[in-house]
Coordinates of C-alpha atoms in Angstrom, one line a residue:
X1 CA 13.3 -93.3 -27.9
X2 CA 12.5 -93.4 -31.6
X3 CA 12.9 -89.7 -33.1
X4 CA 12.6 -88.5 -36.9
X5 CA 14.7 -86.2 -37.9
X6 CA 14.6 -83.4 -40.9
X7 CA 17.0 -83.9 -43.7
X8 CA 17.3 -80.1 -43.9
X9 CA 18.4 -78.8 -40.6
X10 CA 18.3 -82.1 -38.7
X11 CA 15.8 -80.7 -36.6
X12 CA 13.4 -83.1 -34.9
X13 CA 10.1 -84.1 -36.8
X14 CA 8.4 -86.8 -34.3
X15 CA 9.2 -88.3 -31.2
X16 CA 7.5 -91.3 -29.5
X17 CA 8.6 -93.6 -26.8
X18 CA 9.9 -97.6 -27.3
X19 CA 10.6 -100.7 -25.4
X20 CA 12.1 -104.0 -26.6
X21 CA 11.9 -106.4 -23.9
X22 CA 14.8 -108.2 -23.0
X23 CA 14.1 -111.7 -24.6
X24 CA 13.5 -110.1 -27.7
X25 CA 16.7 -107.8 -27.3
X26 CA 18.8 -110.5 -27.0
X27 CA 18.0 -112.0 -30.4
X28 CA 17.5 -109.3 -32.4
X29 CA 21.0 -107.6 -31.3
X30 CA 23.1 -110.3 -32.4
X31 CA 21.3 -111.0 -36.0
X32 CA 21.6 -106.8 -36.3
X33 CA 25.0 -106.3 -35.9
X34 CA 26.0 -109.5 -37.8
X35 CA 23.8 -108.5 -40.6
X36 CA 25.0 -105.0 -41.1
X37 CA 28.1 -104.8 -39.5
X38 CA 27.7 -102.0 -36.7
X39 CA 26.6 -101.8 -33.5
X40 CA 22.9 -101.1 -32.8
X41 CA 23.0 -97.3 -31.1
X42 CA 22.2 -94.0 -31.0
X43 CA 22.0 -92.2 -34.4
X44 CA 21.1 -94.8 -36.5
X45 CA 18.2 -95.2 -38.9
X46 CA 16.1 -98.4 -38.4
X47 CA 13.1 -100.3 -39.7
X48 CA 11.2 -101.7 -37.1
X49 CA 7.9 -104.2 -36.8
X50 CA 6.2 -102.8 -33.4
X51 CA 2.9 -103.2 -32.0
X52 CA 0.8 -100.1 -30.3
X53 CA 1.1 -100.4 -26.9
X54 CA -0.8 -98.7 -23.6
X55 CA -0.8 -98.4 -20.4
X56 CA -3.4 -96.0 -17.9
X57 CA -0.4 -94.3 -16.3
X58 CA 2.8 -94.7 -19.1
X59 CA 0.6 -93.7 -22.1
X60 CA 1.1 -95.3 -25.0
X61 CA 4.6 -97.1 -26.1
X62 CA 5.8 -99.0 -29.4
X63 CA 7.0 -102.3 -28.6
X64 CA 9.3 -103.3 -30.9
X65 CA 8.7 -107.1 -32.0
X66 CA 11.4 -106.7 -35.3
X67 CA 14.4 -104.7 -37.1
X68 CA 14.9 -104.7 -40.7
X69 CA 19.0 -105.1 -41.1
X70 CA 19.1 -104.2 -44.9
X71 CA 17.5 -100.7 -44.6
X72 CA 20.7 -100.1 -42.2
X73 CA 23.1 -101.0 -44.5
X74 CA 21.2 -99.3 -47.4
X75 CA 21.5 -95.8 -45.1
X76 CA 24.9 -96.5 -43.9
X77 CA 25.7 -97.1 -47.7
X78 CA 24.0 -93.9 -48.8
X79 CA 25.4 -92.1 -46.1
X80 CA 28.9 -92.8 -47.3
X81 CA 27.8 -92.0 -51.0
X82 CA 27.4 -88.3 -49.7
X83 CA 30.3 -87.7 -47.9
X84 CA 32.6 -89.0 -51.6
X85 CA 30.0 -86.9 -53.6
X86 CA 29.9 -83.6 -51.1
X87 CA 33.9 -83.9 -51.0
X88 CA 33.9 -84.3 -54.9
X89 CA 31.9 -81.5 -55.2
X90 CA 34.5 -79.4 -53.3
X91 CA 37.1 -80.4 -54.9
X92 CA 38.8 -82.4 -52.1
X93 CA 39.1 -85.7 -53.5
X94 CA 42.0 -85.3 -55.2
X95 CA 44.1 -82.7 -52.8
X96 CA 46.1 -84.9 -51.0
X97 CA 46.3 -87.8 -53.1
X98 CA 48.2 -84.9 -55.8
X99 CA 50.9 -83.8 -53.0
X100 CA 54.6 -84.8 -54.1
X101 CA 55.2 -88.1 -52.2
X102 CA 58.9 -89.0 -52.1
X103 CA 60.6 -92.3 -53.6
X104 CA 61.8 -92.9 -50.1
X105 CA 60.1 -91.4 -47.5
X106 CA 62.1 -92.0 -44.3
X107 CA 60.9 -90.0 -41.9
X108 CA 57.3 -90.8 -40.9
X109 CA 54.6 -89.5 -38.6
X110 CA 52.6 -92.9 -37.2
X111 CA 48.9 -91.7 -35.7
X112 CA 47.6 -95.3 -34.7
X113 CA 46.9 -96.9 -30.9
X114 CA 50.1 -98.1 -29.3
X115 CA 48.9 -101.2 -28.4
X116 CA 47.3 -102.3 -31.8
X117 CA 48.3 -105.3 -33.5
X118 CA 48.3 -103.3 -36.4
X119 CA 50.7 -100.9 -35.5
X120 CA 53.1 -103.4 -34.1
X121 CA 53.0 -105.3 -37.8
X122 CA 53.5 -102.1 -39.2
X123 CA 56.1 -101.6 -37.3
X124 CA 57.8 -105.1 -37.7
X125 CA 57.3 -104.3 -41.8
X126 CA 59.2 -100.8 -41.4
X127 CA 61.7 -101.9 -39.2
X128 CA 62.8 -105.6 -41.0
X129 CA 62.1 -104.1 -44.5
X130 CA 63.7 -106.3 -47.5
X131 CA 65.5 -103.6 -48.6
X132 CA 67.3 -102.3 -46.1
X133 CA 66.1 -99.0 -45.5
X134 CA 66.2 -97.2 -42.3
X135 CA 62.7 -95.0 -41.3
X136 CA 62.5 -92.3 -38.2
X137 CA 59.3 -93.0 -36.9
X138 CA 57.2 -91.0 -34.3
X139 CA 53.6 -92.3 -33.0
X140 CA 51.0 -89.3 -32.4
X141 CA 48.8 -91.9 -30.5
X142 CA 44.4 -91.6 -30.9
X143 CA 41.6 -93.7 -30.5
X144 CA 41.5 -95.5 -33.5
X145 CA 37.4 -96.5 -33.5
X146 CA 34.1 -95.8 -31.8
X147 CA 32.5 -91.9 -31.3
X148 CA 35.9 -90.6 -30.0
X149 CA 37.7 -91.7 -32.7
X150 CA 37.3 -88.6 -35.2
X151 CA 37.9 -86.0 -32.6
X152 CA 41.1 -88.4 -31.6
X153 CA 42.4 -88.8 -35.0
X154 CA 41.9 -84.9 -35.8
X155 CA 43.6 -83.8 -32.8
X156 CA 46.6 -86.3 -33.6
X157 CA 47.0 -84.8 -37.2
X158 CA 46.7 -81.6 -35.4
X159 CA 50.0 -82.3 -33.3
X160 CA 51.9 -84.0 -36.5
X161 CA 50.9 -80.2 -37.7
X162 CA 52.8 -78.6 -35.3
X163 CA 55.9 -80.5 -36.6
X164 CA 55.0 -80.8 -40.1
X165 CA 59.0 -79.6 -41.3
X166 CA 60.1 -82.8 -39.4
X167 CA 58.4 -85.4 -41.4
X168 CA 58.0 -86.4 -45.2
X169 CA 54.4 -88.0 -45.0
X170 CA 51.7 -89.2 -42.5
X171 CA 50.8 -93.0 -41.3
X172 CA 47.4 -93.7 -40.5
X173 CA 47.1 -97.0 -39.1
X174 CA 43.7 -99.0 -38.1
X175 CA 44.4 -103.2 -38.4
X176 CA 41.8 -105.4 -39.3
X177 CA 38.1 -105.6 -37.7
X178 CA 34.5 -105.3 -37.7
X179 CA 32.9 -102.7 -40.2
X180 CA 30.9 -101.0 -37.4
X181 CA 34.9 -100.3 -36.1
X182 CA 35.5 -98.7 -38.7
X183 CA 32.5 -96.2 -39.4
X184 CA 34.1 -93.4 -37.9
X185 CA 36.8 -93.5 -41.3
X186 CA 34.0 -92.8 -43.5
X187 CA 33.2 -89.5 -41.3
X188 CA 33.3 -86.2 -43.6
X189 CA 35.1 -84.3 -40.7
X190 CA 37.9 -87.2 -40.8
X191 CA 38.1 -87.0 -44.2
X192 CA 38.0 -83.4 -44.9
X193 CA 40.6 -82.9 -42.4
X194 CA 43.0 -85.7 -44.3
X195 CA 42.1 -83.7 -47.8
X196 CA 43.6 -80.4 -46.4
X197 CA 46.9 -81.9 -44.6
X198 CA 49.9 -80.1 -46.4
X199 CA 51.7 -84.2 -45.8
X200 CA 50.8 -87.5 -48.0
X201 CA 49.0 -89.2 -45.8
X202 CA 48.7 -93.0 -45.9
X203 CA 46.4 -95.2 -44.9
X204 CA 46.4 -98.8 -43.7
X205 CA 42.7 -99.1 -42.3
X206 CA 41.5 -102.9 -41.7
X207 CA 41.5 -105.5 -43.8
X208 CA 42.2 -105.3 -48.2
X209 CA 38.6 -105.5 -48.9
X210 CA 37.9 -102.9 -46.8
X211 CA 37.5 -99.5 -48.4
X212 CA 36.5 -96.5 -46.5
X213 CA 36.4 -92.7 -47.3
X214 CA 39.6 -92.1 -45.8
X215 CA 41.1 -94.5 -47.6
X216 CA 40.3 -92.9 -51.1
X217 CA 41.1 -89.2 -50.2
X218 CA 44.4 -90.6 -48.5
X219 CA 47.3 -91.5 -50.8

């Protein structure tokens, strides 16, 4: 179902009904996600190349013969161009990132998936450090991508909250991996939620090059 939406209040503008048949599907899917590194679902804006379609009993259909990748990456672009300038304009940017961090801080609050390979190197780092230093660590485990993720994440700071006397700073940790894995760190809610946690929080989301809105609002 293709739907257009109003900027405004989101409410619904058009409707009309789609198909992609299944040959077709399977091409364009894989050059999609490839192209613009996220899955092809529900809540994204697309370009598409369709032809009118009808049928006596079905009515009429689009039948969608083409997607446009770079006006997906253009909106997901722009999309996360709001969420820095709306936070900006709130004043958030900067709230967390201006806490005191300490020189050492030992005691740490770890929200990542226990079974991530990122976890278990950060762990390996922490625990084999060149230095010496001991660290108390405590995982808050969450769903670390896809639509649960923010809600997950949230509800893990939430917990560290309860707590918050029993640790010097927060460890977000996502490892490496697709950029569609890591949309959900470019959410406002996420990072609103980071902006306004009385602890430094950290971040070690995927790989260097990738820079996300958590990732700037985070120390």
């Amino acid at each position: 179902e293709l739907i257009e939406k109003s900027e405004k209040d989101d409410s619904i503008l058009a409707r009309a009904r789609a198909t992609i048949w299944a040959s077709r599907f399977s091409m364009l899917r894989p050059f999609f996600e490839s192209s613009t590194g996220t899955r092809l679902k529900s809540g994204i804006k697309l370009l598409v190349r369709a032809s009118v379609e009808f049928h006596p009993v079905y009515a009429y259909s689009l039948n969608i013969t083409d997607i446009d990748p770079s006006y997906t990456v253009g909106d997901l672009a722009r999309k996360k161009q709001e969420v820095i300038r709306r936070l900006r304009e709130e004043g958030g940017m900067e709230v967390n990132r201006d806490l005191p961090f300490p020189t050492v801080p030992q005691r740490i609050a770890v929200i990542s998936s226990e079974t991530a390979a990122g976890y278990g190197d950060f762990m390996e780092t922490m625990e084999n450090n060149s230095h010496g230093f001991r660290f108390e660590t405590a995982l808050f485990p969450a769903v670390m991508q896809g639509d649960e993720a923010v809600v997950s994440i949230t509800a893990a700071l939430e917990k560290v909250f309860e707590k918050v006397t029993e640790f010097d700073c927060v460890a977000l940790i996502r490892g490496g991996g697709s950029k569609a894995d890591l949309e959900c760190y470019n959410e406002y809610e996420l990072a609103y939620f980071i902006t306004q946690f009385p602890l430094p929080v950290i971040t070690g989301i995927g790989h260097e090059r990738d820079e996300t809105v958590a990732d700037l609002v985070a120390g």
